[in-house]
Coordinates of C-alpha atoms and ligand atoms in Angstrom, one line a residue:
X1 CA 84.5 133.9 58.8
X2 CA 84.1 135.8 56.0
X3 CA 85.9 134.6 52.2
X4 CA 86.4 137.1 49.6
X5 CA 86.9 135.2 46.1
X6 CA 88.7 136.4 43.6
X7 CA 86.4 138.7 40.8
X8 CA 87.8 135.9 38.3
X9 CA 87.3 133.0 40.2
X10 CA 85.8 130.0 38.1
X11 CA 82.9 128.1 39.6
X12 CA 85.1 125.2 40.4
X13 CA 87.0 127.0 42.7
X14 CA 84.0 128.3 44.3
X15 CA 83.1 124.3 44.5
X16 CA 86.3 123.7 45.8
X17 CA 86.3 126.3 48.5
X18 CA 82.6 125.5 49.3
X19 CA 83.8 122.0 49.9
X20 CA 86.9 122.6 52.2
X21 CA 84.5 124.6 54.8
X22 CA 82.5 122.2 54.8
X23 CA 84.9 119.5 55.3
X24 CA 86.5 121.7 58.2
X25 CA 82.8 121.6 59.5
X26 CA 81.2 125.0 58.7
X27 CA 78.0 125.6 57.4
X28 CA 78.2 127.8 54.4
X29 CA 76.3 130.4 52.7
X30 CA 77.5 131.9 49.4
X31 CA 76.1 135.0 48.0
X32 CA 77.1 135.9 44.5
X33 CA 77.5 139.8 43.6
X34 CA 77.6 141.3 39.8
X35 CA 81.5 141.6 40.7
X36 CA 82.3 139.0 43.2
X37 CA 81.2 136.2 45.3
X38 CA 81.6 136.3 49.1
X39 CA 81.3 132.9 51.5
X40 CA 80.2 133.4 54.7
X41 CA 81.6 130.2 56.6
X42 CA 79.2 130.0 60.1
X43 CA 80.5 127.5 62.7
X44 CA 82.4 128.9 66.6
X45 CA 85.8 127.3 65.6
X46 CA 88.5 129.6 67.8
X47 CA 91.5 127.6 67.2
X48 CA 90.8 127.6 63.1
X49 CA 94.0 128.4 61.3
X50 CA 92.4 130.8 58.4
X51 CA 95.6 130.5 56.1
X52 CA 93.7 126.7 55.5
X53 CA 91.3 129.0 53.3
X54 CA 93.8 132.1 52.4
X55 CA 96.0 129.8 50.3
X56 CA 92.8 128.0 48.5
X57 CA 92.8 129.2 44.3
X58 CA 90.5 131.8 43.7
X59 CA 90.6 132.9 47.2
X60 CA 91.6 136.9 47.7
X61 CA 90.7 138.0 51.7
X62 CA 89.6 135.9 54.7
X63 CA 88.1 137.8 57.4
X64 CA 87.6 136.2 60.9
X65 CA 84.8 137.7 62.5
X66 CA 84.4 136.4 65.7
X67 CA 87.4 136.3 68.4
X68 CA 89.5 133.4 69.1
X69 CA 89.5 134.3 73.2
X70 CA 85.9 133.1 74.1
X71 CA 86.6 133.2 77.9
X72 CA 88.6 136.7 78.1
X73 CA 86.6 137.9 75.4
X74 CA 83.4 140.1 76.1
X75 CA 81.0 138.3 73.9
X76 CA 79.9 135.6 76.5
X77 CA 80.7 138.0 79.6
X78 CA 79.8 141.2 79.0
X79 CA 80.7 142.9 82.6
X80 CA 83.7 143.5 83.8
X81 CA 86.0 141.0 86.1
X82 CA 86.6 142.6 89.6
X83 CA 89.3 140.4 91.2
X84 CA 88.7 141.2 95.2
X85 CA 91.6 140.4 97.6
X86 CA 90.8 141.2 101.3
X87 CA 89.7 144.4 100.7
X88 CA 91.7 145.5 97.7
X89 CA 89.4 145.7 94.3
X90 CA 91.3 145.3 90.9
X91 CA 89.0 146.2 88.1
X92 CA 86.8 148.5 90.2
X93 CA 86.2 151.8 90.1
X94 CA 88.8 152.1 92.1
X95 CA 92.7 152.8 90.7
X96 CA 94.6 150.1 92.5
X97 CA 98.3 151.1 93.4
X98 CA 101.1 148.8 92.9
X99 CA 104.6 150.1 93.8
X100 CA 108.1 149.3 95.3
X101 CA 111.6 148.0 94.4
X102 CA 112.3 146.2 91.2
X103 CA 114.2 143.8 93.5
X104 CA 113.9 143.0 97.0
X105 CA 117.6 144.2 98.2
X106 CA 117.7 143.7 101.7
X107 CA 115.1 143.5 104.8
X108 CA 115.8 146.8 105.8
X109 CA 115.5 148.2 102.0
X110 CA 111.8 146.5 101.1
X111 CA 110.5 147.7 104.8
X112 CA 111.1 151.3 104.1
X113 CA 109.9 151.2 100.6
X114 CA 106.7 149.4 102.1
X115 CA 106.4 152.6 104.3
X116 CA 106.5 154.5 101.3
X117 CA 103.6 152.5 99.5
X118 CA 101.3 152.6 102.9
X119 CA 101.6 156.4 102.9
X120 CA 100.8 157.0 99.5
X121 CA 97.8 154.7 99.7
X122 CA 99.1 152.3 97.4
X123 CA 97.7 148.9 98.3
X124 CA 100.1 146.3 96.7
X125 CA 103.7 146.0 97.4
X126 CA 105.5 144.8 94.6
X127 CA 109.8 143.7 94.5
X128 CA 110.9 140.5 92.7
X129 CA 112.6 137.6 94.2
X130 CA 113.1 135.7 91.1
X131 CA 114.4 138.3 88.6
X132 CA 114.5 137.6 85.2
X133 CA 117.7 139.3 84.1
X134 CA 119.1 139.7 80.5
X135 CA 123.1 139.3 81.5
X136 CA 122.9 135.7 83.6
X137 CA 125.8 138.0 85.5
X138 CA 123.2 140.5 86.6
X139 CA 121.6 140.1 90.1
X140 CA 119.5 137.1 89.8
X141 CA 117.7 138.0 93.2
X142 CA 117.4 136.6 96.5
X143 CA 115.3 133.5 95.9
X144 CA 113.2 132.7 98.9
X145 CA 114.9 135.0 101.8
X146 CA 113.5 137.7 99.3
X147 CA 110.2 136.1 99.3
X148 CA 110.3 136.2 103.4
X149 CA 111.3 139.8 103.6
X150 CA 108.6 141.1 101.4
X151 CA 106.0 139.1 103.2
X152 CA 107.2 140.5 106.4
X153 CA 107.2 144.1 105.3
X154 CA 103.6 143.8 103.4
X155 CA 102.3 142.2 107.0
X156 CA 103.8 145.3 108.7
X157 CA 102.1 148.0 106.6
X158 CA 98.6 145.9 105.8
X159 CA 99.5 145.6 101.9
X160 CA 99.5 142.6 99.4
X161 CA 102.1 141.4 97.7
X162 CA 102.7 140.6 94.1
X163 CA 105.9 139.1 92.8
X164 CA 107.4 137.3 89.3
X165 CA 107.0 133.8 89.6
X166 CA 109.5 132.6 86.4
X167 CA 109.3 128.6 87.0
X168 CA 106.5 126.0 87.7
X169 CA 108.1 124.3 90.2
X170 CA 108.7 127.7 92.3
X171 CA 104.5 128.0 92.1
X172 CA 104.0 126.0 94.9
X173 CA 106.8 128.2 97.3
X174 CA 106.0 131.1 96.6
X175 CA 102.1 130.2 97.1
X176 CA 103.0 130.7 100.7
X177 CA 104.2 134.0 100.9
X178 CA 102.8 136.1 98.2
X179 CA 98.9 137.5 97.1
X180 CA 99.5 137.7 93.3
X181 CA 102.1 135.6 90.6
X182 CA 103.2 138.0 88.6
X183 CA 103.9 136.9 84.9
X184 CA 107.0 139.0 83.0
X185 CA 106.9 140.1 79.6
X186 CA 109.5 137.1 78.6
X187 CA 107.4 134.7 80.1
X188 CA 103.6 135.4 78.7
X189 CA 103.8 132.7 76.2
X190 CA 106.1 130.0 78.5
X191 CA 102.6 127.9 78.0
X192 CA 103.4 125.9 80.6
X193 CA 103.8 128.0 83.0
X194 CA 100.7 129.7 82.6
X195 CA 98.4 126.5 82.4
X196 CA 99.9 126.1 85.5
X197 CA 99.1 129.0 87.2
X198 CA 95.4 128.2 85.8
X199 CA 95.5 125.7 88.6
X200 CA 96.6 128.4 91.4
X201 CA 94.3 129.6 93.5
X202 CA 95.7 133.1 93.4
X203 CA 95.3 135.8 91.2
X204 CA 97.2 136.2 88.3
X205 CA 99.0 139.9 86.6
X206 CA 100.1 138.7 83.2
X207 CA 102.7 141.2 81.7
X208 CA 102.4 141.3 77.7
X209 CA 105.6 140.3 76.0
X210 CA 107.8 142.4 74.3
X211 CA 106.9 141.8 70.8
X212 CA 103.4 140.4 71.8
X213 CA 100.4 141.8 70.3
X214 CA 97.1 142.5 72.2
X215 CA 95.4 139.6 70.5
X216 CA 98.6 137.3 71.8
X217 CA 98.4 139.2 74.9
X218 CA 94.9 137.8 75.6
X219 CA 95.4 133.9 73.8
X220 CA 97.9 133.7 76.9
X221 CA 95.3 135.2 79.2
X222 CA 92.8 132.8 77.7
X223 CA 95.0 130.0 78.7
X224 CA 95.0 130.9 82.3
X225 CA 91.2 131.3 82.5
X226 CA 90.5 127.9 80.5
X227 CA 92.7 126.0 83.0
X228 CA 90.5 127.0 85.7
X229 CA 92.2 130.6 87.3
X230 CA 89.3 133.2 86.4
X231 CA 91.5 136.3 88.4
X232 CA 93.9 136.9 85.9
X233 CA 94.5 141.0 85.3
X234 CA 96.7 142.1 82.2
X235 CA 99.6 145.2 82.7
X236 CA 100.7 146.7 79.6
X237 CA 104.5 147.2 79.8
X238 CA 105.4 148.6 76.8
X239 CA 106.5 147.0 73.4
X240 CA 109.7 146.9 71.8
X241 CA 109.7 149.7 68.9
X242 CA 112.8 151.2 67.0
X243 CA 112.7 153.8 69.1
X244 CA 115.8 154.2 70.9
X245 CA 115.1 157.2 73.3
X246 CA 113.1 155.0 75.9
X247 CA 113.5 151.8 76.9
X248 CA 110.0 150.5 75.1
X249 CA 107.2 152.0 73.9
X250 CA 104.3 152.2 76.1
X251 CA 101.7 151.0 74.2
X252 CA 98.6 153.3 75.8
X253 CA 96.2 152.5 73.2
X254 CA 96.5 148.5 74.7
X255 CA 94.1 149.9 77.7
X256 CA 91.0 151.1 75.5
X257 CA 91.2 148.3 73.4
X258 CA 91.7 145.8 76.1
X259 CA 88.4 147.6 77.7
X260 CA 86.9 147.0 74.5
X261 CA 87.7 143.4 73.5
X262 CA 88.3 142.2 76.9
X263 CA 86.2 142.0 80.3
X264 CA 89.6 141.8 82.4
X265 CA 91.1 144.9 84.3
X266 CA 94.2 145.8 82.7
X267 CA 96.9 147.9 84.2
X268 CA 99.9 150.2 82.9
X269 CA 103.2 149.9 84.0
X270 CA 105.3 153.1 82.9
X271 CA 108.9 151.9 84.7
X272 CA 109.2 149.2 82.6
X273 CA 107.8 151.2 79.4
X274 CA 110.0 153.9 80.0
X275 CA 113.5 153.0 81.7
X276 CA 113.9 156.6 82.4
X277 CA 113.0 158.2 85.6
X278 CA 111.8 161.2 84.2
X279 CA 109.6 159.6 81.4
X280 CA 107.8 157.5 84.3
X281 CA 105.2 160.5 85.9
X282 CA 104.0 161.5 82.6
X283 CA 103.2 158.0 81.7
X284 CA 101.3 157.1 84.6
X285 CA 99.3 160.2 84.6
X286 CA 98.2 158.9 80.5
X287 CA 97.8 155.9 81.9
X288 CA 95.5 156.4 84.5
X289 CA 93.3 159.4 82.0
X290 CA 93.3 156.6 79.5
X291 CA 91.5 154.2 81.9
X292 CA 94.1 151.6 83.5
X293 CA 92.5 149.9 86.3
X294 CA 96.0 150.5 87.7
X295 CA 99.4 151.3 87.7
X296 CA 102.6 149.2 89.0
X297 CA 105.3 152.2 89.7
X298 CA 109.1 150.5 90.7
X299 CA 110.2 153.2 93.4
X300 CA 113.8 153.6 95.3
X301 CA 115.3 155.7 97.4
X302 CA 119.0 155.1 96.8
X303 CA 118.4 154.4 93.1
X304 CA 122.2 155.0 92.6
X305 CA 122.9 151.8 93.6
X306 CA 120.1 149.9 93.3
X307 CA 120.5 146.1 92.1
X308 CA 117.9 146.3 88.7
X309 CA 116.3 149.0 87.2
X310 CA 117.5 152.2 89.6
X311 CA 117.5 154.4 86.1
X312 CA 113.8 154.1 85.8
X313 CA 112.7 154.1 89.9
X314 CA 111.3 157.1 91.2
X315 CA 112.6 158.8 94.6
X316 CA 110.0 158.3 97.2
X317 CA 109.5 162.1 97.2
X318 CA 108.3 162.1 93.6
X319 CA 106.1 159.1 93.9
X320 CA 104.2 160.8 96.7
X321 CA 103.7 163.7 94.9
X322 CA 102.6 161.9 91.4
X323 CA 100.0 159.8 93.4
X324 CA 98.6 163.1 94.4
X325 CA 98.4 164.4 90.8
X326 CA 97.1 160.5 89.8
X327 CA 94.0 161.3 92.6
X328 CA 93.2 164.5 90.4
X329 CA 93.3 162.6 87.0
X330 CA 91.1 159.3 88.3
X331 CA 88.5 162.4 89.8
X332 CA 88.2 163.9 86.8
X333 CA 87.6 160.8 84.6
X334 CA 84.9 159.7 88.2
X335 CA 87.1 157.5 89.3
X336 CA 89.1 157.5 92.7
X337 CA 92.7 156.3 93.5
Ligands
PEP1 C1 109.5 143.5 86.6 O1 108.3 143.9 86.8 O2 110.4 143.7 87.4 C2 109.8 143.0 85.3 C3 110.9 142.2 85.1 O3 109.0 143.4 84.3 P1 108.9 142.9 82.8 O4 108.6 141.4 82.8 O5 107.7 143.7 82.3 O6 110.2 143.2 82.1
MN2 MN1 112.2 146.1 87.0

């Protein structure tokens, strides 16, 4: 951490910041300028609350320098995590495809849009059981019948499944059916809930929240991997904006800077950033040339009347085709999908 004093600070202030660091256990070294003296406070402390020093007289900036996420972080693991399921990669250089329903609807509905996943060579189904719904009068899902069907249907068509676990004491349930918990965006910082899943055995896609920034994203990431679960992937979802023309706004930028700061694969997830139908191709071809490890693509085929989310699923038609054009993009950045 770096301190900044003020260029009028008195010497007892100095003292008296000197003496606080300490106290809070870091070594420090003060160098003194013609203008101003800097503190350089030296001591791994990831959980120190820097407003301690910020609010100290005579005190102008307070730098951290070193991040707070020491597991997800790429200082002590500089490669990057390649979560292997059977023989699906995530991480790799490999795009990993994860598409289907928003919801699982019916058996019938979540086997043909399984079809539609095998033959686009997507690998992971995807269709939630457990929805978390803003109305409590929305479709709330169909609980463990859903869970069933979408096991069934990934059997049929060799895929894995990933669904939204919402509730610790659903962990252990669903554990039998599905490949990968699935985390929303409401639930990235229900704390419990994630330490929790840090006991599971199975990987882990943690959505970032709505208002959640990256740092956030990966605190609640970090809390996954210190309670044990090292396969935990990230999917950026969008973020609530002002904007009012989409439905969030996909936050593109997350995936370098993840890549940066972060040795977890991160993926994109344009349904949910966009809401719109048409707004969802574009998306995932950005999202793929700006390097997600991934893409998680809610697809239909009677969107009309779909139970969540039909405005922003694509036709099965339109998925196949986008896939192709996603195959061209991850080429040209030497990558394959
Ligand atoms: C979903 O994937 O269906 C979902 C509810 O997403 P999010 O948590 O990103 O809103
Ligand atoms: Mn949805």
């Amino acid at each position: 951490m770096v301190i900044i004093l003020e260029k009028n600070a008195s010497e007892s202030q100095i003292e008296n910041v000197i003496k606080h660091l300490e106290d809070y256990g870091f070594q420090v070294h003060k160098s003194t300028g013609v203008e101003r003296t800097i503190l350089g406070a030296i001591g791994v402390q990831p959980n120190f609350d820097t407003r301690k020093v910020s609010i100290l007289d005579g005190v102008s900036e307070v730098y951290r320098i070193t991040t707070p996420y020491k597991l997800a972080g790429r200082s002590f693991h500089e490669e990057d995590t390649i979560i292997k399921i059977n023989d699906v990669e995530i991480g790799g250089n490999k795009v990993v495809l994860i598409a289907g329903p928003c919801s699982i609807e019916s058996e019938e509905q979540i086997f043909r849009m399984a079809k539609v996943v095998s033959e686009s060579g997507g690998k992971i189904l995807r269709g939630g059981a457990f929805k978390p719904r803003t109305s409590p009068y929305s479709f709330q899902g169909l609980g463990e019948d859903g869970l069933k069907m979408i096991r069934a249907a990934a059997d049929k068509y060799n895929l894995l499944v990933i669904t939204e676990v919402m509730q610790i004491d659903h962990i252990e349930l669903m554990d039998q059916y599905v490949d990968i918990f699935q985390v929303g965006a409401r639930n990235m910082q229900n704390f419990s809930l994630i330490k929790e899943l840090g006991k599971a055995t199975k990987p882990v896609m943690l959505k970032r929240g709505i208002a959640a920034t990256i740092e956030e994203l990966l605190m609640s990431a970090e809390y996954i991997l210190s309670s044990g679960n090292k396969n935990v992937f990230l999917c950026e979802r969008g973020i609530r904006t002002f904007e009012q023309y989409t439905r969030n706004t996909f936050d593109l930028s997350a995936i370098p800077v993840v890549h940066k700061k972060s040795h977890l694969p991160i993926i994109g997830d344009p349904s949910h950033a966009t809401g719109l139908r048409d707004q969802v191709p574009p998306m995932a071809r950005a999202a793929v040339a700006a390097g997600a490890d991934g893409l998680m693509i809610e697809i239909h085929d009677d969107p009309e009347n779909a139970l969540s989310d039909g405005p922003q699923a694509l036709l099965p038609n339109t998925f196949i085709k986008l896939v192709e054009e996603l195959r061209l993009i991850a080429h040209a950045i030497g990558r394959t999908l």
